[in-house]
PDB file of C-alpha atoms in Angstrom:
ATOM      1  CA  UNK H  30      10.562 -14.620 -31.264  1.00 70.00           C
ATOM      2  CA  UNK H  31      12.440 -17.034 -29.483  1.00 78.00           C
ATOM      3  CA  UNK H  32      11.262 -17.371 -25.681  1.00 84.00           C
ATOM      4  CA  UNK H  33      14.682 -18.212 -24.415  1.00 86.00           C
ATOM      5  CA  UNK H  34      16.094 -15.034 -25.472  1.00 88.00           C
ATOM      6  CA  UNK H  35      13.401 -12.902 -24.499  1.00 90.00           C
ATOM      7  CA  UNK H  36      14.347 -14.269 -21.291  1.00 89.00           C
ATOM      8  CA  UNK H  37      17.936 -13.199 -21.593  1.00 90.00           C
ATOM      9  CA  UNK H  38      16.921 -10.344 -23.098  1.00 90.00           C
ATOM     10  CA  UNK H  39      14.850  -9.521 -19.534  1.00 91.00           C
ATOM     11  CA  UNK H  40      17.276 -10.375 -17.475  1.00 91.00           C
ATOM     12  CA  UNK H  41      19.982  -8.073 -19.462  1.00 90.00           C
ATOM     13  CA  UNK H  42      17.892  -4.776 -19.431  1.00 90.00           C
ATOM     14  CA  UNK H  43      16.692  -5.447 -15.809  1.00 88.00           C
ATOM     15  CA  UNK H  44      20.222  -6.105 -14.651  1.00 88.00           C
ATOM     16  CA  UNK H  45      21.656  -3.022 -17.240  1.00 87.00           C
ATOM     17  CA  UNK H  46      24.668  -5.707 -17.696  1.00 86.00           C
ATOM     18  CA  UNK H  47      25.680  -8.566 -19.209  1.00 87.00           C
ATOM     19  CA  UNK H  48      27.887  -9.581 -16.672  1.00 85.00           C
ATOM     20  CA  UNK H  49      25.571  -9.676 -13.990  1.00 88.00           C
ATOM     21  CA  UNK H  50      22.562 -10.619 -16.825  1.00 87.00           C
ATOM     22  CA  UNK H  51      25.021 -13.965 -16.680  1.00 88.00           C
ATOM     23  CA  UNK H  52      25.468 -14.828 -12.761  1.00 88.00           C
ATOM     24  CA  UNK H  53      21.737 -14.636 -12.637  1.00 86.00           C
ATOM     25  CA  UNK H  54      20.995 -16.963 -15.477  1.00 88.00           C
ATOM     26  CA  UNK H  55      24.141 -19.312 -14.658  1.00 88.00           C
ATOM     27  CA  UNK H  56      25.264 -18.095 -18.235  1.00 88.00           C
ATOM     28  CA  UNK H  57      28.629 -16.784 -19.067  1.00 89.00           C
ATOM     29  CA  UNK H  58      29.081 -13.564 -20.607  1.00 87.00           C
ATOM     30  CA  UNK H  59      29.833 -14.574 -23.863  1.00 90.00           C
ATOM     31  CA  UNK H  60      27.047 -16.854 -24.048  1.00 90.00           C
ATOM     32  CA  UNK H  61      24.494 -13.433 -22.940  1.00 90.00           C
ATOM     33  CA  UNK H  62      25.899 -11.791 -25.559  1.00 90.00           C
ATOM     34  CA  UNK H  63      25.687 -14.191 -28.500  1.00 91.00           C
ATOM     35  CA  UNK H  64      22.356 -14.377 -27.493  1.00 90.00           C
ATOM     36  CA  UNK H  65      21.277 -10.685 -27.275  1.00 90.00           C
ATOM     37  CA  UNK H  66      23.055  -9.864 -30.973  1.00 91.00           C
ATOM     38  CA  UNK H  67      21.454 -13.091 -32.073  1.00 91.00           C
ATOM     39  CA  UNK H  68      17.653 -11.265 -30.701  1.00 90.00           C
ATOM     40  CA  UNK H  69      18.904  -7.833 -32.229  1.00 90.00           C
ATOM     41  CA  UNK H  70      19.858  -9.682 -35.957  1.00 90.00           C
ATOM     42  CA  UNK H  71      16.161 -11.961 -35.533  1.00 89.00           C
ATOM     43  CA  UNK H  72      14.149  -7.849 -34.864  1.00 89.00           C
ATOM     44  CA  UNK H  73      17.244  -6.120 -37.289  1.00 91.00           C
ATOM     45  CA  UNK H  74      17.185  -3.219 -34.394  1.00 90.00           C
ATOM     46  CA  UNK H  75      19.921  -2.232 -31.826  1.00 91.00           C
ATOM     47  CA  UNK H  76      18.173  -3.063 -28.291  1.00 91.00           C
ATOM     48  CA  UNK H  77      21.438  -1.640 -26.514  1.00 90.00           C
ATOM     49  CA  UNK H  78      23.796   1.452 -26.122  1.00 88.00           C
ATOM     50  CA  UNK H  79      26.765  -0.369 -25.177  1.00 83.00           C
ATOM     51  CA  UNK H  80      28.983   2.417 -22.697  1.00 78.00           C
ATOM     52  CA  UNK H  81      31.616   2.072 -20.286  1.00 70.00           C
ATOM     53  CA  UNK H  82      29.317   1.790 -17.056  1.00 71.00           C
ATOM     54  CA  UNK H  83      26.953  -0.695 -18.739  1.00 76.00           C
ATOM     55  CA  UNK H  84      24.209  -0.964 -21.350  1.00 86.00           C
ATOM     56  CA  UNK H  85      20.904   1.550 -21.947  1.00 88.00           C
ATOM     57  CA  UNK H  86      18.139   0.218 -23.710  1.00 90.00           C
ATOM     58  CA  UNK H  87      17.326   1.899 -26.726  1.00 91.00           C
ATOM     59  CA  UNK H  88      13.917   2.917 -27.900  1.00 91.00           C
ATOM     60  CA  UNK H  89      13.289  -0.381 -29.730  1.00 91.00           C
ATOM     61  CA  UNK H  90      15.009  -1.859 -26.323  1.00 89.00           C
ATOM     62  CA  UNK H  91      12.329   0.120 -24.058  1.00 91.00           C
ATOM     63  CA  UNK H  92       9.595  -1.275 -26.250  1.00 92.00           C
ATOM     64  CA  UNK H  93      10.901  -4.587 -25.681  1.00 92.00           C
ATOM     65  CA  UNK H  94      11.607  -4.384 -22.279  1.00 92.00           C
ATOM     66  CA  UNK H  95       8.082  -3.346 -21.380  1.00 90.00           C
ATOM     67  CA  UNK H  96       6.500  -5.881 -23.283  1.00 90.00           C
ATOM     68  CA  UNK H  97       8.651  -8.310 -21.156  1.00 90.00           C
ATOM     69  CA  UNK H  98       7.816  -6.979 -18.275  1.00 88.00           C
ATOM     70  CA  UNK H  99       4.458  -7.341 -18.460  1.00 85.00           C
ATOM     71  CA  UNK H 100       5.066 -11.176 -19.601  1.00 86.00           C
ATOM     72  CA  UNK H 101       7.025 -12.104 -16.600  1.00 84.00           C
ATOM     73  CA  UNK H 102       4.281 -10.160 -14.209  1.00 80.00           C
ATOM     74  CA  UNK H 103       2.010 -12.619 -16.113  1.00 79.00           C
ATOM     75  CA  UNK H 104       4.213 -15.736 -15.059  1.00 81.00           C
ATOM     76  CA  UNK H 105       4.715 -14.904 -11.978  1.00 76.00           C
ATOM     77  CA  UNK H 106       0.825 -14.672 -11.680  1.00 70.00           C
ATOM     78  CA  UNK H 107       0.658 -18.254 -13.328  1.00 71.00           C
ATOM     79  CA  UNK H 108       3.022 -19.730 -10.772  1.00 70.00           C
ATOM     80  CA  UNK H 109       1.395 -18.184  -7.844  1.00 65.00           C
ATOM     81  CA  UNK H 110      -2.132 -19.657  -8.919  1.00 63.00           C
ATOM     82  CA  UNK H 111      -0.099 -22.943  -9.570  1.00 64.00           C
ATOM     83  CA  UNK H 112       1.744 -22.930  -5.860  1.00 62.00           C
ATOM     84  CA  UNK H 113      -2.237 -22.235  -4.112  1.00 57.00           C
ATOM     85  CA  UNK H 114      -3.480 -25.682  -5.868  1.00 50.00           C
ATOM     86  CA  UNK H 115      -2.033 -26.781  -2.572  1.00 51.00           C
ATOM     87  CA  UNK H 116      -4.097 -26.875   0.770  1.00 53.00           C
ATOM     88  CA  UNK H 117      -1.221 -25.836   2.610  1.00 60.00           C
ATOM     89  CA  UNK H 118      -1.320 -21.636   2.748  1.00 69.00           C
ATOM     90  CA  UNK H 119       2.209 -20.178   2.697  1.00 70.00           C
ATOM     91  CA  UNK H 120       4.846 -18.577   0.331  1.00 76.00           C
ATOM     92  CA  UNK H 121       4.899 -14.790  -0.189  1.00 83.00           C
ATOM     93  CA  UNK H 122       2.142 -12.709   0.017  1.00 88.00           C
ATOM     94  CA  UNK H 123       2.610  -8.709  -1.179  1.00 91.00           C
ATOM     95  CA  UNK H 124       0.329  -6.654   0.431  1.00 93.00           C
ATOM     96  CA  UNK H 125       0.069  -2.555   0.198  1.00 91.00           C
ATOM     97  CA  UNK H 126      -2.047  -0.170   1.415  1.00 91.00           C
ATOM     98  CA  UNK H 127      -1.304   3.470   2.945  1.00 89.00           C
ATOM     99  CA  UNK H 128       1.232   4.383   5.463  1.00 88.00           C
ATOM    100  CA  UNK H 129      -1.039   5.197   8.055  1.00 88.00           C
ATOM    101  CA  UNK H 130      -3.159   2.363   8.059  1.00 91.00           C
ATOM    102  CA  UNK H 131      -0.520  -0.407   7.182  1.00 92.00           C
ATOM    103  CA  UNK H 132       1.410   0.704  10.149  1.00 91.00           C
ATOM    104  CA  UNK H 133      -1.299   1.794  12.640  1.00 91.00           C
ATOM    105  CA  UNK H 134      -3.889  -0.514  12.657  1.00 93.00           C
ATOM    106  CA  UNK H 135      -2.430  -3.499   9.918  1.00 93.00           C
ATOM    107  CA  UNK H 136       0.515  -4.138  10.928  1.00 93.00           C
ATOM    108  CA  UNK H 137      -0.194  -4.578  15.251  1.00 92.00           C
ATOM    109  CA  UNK H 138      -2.536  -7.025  14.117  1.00 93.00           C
ATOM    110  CA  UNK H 139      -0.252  -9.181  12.035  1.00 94.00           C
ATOM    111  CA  UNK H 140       1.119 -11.893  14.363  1.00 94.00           C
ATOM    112  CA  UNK H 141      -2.616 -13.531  14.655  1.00 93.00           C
ATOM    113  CA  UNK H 142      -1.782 -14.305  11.299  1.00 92.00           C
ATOM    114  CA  UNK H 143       1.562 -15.337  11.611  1.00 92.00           C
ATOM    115  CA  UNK H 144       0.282 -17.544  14.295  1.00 92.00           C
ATOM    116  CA  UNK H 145      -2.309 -19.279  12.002  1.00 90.00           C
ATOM    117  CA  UNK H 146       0.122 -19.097   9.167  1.00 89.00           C
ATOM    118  CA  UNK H 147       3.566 -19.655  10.074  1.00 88.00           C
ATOM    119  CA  UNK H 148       4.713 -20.031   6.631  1.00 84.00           C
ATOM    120  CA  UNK H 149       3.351 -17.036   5.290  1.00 87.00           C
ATOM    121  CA  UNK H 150       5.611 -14.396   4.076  1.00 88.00           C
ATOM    122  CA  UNK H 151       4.326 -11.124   3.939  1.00 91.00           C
ATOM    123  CA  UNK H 152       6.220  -8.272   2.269  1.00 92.00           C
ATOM    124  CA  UNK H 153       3.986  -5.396   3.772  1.00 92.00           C
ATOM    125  CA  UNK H 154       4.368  -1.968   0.686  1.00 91.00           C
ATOM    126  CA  UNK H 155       2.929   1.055   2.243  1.00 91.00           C
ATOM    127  CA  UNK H 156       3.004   3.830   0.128  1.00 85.00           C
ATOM    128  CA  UNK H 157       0.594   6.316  -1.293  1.00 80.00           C
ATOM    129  CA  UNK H 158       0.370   5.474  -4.429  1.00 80.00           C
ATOM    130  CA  UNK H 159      -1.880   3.203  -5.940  1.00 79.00           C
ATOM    131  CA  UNK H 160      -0.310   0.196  -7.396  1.00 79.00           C
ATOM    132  CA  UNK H 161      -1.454  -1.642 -10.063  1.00 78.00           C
ATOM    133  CA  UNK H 162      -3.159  -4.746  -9.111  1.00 79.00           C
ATOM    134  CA  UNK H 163      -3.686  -6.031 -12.246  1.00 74.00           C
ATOM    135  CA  UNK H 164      -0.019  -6.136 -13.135  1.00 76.00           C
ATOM    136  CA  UNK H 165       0.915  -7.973 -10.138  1.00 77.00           C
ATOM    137  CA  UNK H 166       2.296  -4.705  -8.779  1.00 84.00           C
ATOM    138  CA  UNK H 167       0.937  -6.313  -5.580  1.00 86.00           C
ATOM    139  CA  UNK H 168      -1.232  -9.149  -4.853  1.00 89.00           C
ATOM    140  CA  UNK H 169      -3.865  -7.642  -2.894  1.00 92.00           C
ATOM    141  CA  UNK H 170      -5.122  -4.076  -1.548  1.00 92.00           C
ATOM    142  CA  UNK H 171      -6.683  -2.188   1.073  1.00 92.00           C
ATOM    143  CA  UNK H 172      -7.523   1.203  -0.265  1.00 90.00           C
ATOM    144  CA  UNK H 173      -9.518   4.129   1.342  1.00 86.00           C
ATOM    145  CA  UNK H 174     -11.812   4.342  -1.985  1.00 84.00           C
ATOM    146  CA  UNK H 175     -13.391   1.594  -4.104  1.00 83.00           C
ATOM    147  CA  UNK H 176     -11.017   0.696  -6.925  1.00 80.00           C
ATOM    148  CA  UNK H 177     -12.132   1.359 -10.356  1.00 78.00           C
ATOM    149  CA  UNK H 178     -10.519  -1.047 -12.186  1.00 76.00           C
ATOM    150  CA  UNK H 179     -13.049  -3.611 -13.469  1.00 74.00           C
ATOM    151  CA  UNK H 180     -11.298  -6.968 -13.433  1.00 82.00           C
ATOM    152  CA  UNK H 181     -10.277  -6.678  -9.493  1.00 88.00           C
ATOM    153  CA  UNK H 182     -12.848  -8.296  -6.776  1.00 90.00           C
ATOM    154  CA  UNK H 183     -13.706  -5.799  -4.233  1.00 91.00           C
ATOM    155  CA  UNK H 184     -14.623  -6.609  -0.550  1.00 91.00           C
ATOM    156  CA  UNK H 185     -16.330  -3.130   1.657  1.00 91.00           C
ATOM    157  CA  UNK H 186     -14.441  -3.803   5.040  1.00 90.00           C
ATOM    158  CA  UNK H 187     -15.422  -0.356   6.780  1.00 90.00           C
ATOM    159  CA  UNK H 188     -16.011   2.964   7.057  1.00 91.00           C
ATOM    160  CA  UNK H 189     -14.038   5.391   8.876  1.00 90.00           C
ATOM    161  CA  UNK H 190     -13.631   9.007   9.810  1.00 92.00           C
ATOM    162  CA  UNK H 191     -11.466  11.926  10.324  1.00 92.00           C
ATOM    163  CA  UNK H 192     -11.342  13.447  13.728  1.00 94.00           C
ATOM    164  CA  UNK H 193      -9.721  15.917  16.016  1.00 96.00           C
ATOM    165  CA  UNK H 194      -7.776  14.204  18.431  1.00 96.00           C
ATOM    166  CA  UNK H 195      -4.906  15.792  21.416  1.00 96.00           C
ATOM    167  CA  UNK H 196      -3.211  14.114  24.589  1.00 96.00           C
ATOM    168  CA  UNK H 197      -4.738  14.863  27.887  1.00 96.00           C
ATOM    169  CA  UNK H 198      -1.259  16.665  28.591  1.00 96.00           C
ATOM    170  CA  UNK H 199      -1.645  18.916  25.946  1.00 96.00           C
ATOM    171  CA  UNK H 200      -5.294  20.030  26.857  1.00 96.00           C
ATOM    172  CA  UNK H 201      -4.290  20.370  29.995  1.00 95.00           C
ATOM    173  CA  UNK H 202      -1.949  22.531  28.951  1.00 95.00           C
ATOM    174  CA  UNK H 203      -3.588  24.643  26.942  1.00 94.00           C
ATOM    175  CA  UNK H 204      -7.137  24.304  27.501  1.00 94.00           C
ATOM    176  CA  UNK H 205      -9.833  22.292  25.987  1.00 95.00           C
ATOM    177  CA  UNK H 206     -11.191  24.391  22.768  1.00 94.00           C
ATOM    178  CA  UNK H 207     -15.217  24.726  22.840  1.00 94.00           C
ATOM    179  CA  UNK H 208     -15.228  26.215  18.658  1.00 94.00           C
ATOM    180  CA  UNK H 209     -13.903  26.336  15.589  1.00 93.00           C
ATOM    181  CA  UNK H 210     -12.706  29.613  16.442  1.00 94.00           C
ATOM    182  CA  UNK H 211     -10.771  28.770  19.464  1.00 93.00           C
ATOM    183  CA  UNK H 212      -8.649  26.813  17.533  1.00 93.00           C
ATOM    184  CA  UNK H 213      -6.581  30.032  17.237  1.00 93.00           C
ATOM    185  CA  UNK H 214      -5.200  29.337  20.851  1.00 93.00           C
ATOM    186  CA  UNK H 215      -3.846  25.968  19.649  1.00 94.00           C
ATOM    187  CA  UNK H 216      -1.595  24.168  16.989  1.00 94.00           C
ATOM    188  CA  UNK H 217      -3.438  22.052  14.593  1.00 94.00           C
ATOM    189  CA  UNK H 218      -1.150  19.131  13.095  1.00 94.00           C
ATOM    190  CA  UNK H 219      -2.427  17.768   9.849  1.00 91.00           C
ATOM    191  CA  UNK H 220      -1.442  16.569   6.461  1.00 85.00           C
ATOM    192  CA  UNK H 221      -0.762  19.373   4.131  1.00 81.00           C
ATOM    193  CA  UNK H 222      -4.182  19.494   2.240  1.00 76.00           C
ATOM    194  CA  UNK H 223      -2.312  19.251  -0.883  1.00 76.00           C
ATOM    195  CA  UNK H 224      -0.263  16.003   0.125  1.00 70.00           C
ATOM    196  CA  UNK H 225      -1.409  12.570  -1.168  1.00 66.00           C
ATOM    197  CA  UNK H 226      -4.244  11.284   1.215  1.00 67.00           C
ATOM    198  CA  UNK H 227      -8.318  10.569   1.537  1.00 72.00           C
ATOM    199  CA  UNK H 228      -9.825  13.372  -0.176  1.00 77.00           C
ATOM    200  CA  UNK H 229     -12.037  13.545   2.641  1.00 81.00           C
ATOM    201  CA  UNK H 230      -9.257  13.820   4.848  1.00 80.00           C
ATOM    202  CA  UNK H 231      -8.185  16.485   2.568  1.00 83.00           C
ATOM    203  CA  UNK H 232     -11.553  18.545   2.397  1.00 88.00           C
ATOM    204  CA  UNK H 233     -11.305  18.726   6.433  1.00 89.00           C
ATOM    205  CA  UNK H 234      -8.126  20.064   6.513  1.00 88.00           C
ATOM    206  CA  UNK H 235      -8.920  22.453   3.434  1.00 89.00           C
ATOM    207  CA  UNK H 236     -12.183  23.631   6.058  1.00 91.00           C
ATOM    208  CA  UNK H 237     -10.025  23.766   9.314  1.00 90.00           C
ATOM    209  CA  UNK H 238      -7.251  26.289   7.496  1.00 89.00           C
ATOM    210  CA  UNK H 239     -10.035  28.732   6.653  1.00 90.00           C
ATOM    211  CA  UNK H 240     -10.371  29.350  10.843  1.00 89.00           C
ATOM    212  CA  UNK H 241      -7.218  31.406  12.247  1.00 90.00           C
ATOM    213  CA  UNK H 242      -5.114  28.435  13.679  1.00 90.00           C
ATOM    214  CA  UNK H 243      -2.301  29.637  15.974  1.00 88.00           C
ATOM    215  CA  UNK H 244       0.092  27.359  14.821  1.00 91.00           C
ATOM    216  CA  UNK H 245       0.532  24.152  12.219  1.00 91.00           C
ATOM    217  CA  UNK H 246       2.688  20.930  11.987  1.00 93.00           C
ATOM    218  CA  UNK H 247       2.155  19.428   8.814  1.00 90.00           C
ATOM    219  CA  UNK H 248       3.586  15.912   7.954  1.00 90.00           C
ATOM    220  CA  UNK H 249       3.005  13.513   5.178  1.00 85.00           C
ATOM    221  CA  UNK H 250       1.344  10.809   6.603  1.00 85.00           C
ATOM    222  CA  UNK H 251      -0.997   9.899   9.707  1.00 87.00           C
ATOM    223  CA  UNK H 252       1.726   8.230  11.458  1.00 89.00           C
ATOM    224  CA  UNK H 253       3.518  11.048  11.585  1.00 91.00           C
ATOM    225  CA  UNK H 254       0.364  13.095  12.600  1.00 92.00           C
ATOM    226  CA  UNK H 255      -0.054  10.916  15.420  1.00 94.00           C
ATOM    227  CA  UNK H 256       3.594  10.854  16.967  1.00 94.00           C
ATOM    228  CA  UNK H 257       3.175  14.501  16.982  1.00 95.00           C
ATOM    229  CA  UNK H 258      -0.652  14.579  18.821  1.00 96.00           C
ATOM    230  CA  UNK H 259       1.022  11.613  21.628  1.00 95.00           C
ATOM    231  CA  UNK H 260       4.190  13.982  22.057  1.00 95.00           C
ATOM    232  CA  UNK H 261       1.991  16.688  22.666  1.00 95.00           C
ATOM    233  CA  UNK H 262       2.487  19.174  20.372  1.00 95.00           C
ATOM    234  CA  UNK H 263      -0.936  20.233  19.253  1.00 95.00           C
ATOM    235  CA  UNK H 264      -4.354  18.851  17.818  1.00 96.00           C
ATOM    236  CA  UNK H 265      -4.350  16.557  15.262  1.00 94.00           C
ATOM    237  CA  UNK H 266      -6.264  15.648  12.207  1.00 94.00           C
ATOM    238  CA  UNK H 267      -6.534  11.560  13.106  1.00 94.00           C
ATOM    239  CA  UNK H 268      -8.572   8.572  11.686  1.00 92.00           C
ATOM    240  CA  UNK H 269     -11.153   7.184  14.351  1.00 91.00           C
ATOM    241  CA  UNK H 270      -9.780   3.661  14.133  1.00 90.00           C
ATOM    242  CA  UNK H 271      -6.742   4.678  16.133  1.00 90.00           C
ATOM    243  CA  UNK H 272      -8.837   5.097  19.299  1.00 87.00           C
ATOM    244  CA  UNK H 273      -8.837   1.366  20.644  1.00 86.00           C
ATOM    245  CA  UNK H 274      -5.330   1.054  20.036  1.00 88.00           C
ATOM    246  CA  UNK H 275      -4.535   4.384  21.973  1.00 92.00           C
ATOM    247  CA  UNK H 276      -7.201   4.722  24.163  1.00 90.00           C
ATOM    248  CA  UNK H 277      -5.468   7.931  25.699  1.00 92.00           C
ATOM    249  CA  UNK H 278      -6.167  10.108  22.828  1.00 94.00           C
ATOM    250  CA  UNK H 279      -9.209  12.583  23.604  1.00 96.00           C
ATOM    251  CA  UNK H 280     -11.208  13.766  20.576  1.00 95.00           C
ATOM    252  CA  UNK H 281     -11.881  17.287  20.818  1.00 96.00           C
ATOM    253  CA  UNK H 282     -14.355  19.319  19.070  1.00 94.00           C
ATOM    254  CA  UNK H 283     -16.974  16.307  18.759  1.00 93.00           C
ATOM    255  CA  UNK H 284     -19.372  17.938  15.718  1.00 93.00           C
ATOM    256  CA  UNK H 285     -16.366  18.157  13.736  1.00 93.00           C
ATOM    257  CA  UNK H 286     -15.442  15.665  11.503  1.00 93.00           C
ATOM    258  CA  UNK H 287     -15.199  14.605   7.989  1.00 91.00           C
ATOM    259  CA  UNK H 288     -17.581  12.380   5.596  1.00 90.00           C
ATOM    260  CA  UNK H 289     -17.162   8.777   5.304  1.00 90.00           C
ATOM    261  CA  UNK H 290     -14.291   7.182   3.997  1.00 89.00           C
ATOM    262  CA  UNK H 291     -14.261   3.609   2.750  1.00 90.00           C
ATOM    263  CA  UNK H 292     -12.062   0.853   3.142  1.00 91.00           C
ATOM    264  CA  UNK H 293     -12.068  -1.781   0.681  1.00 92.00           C
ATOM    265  CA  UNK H 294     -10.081  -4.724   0.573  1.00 93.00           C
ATOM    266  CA  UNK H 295      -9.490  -5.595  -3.295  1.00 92.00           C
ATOM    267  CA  UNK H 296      -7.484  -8.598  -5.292  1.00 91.00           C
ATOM    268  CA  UNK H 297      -7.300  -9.796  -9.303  1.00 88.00           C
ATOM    269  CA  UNK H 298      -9.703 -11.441 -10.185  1.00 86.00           C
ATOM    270  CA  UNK H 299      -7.107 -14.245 -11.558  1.00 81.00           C
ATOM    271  CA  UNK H 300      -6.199 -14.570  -7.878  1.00 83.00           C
ATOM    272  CA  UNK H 301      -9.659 -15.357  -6.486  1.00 82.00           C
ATOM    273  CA  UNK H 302      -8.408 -19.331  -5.727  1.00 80.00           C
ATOM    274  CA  UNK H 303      -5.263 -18.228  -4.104  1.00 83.00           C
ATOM    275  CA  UNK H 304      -5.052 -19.849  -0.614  1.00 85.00           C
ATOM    276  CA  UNK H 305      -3.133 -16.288   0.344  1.00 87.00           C
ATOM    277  CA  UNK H 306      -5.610 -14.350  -0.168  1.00 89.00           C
ATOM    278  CA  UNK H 307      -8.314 -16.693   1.022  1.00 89.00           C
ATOM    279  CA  UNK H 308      -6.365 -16.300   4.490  1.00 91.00           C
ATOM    280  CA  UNK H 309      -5.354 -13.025   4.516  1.00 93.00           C
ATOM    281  CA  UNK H 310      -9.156 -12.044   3.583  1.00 92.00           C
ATOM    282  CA  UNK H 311     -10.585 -14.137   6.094  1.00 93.00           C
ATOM    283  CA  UNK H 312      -7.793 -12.534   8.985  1.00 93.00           C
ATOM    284  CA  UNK H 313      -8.886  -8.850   7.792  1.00 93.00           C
ATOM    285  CA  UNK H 314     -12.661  -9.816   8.138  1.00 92.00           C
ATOM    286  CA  UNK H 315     -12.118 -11.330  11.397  1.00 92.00           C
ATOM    287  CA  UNK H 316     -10.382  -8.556  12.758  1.00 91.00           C
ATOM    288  CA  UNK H 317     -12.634  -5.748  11.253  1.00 90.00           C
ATOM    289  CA  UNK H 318     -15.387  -7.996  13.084  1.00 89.00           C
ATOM    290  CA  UNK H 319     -13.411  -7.649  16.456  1.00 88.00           C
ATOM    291  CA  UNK H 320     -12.982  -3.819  15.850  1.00 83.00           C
ATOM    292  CA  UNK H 321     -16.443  -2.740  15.549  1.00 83.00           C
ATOM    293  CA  UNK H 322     -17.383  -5.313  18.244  1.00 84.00           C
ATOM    294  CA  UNK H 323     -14.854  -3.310  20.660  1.00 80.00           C
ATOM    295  CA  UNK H 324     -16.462  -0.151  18.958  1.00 76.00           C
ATOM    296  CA  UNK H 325     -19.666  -0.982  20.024  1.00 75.00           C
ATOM    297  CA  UNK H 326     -19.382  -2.062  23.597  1.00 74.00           C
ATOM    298  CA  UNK H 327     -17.213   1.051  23.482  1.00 66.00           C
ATOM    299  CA  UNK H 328     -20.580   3.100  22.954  1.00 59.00           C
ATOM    300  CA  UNK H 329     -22.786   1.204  25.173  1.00 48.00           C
TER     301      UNK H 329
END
C-alpha cells in the first residue's frame, strides 16, 4: 500500500473528517478525498460511512485504522530515539503514574528538574490505569508493582506502606484510638476496597471494614484521602511517603499496616538511549536517595 495515503488515511479517521483531515495535512478537501477513494479502489473495501456529521470507519476502516495507529506510535518512537542522538536533554517527556503519587510526592519535586532541565517538557498522565508502554502510550512509568511486560527495563526505586494516619485536631477531638476495636468511635476514610489501587492497599482496607467503624469517607484516590485526614474529618488509610512532606500527620494505631508495596520505575527497552529518560531516571534516583536519607535521620 501506498505510504502517503496511509497517512491520509490516519489523519482522516483520527480527525472523523475530511475537512479538517485537510487543514492538518495542508491538503484541500478534494485532494483528501481523491486520495481516500483512490486507498478504498487499491483494498476494493469501503473504509468510510459517509453521514451528515462526518465519516465512521467501517469494519475494514477499524482494521485499518488500528494498524495505523500502531505505525505512527512506532514513528513517533523512531523520532524520539533520533531527537536524544543529541547531548542536549529537552523536548517532551510523557510520564504517568497514579494519582496519588504523581501529585503527592512527584509532582512537589519537579522544579529540581526543571531547574537542571529547562527545556524539558513534561506532560505529567496520572491515572489508574496502566498504560501501555510498549505502544508509546507513555514514555516511561512509575508503577506500585513490577511490570510484566518483558521488553520494558525495570528500575526497584522503593518500597512503601499503608498506614493509619489523622490530624492532631482530630485526635484531639476525638481521642487517640488504642485498638482495632476502638475504631468504632471514629471515621475511617479510605479508598473503597473495590476501587482501582495497590492491592495491598486494598487488602488493608478489606481487614479494617471487618471491625465496626463508626463512620466512612471513601474517595477514589489518596489525594483525596489525604485532603480529607488534613481537614479533619477522620482517620485515613495513607501511604508512608507522605510523612516528610506533611510532617503534621500523626500515625495512629502503629502495628497496623499493610505489606510492602513496590515502586518501580520502568521504560521500553527501545528507549534505553533516550537522554529523557537518562535525566528523568537519574532525578527520581536522586530524590528517592534524599527521601530515605530524611527517613533515616528521621528514625535516629
Amino acid at each position: 500500500m501506498d505510504w502517503d495515503r496511509l497517512r491520509i488515511f490516519h489523519a482522516v479517521a483520527d480527525a472523523g473528517s475530511l475537512t479538517h483531515a485537510g487543514d492538518v495535512l495542508h491538503l484541500s478537501q478534494s485532494a483528501v478525498s481523491r486520495q481516500i477513494r483512490s486507498l478504498e479502489d487499491e483494498l476494493n473495501a469501503t473504509l468510510f460511512h459517509r453521514h451528515a456529521r462526518g465519516l465512521i470507519l467501517t469494519e475494514q476502516g477499524e482494521l485499518l485504522f488500528d494498524a495505523t495507529r500502531h505505525m505512527a506510535k512506532r514513528l513517533d518512537a523512531a523520532a524520539a530515539r533520533i531527537r536524544d542522538s543529541e547531548e542536549e536533554v529537552f523536548g517532551e517527556l510523557r510520564v504517568t503514574t497514579t494519582i496519588g503519587f504523581g501529585s503527592l510526592w512527584l509532582a512537589p519535586r519537579l522544579p529540581a528538574l526543571y531547574e537542571k532541565y529547562p527545556n524539558l517538557k513534561i506532560d505529567l498522565m496520572l491515572e489508574e490505569r496502566v498504560l501501555d508502554l510498549p505502544m508509546r502510550e507513555a514514555d516511561v512509568a512509575i508503577r506500585m508493582k513490577e511490570p510484566s511486560q518483558a521488553d520494558l527495563i525495570r528500575k526497584r526505586l522503593m518500597n512503601i506502606r499503608m498506614r493509619l494516619y489523622a490530624s492532631p485536631q482530630y485526635l484531639e477531638q476525638n481521642g487517640v484510638p488504642q485498638t482495632l476495636e476502638d475504631l468504632r468511635d471514629h471515621r475511617l476514610i479510605s479508598q473503597n476496597a473495590t476501587a482501582a489501587q495497590v492491592s495491598s492497599g486494598a487488602l488493608l482496607v478489606r481487614q479494617l471494614m471487618s471491625y465496626e467503624i463508626g463512620s466512612f469517607l471513601t474517595v477514589n484516590n489518596y489525594f483525596g484521602v489525604l485532603q480529607g485526614v488534613i481537614h479533619h474529618l477522620g482517620i485515613g488509610v495513607l501511604p508512608d511517603y507522605l510523612t516528610q512532606d506533611f510532617p503534621n500527620l500523626v500515625r495512629v494505631l502503629d502495628t497496623v499496616e499493610s505489606n510492602d508495596v513496590p515502586v518501580f520505575l520502568a521504560y521500553p527497552e527501545e528507549l534505553r538511549q533516550s537522554k529523557r529518560i537518562e535525566a528523568f531516571r537519574e532525578f527520581v534516583t536522586e530524590e528517592i536517595i534524599a527521601h530515605r536519607r530524611k527517613e533515616r535521620d528521621g528514625n535516629v
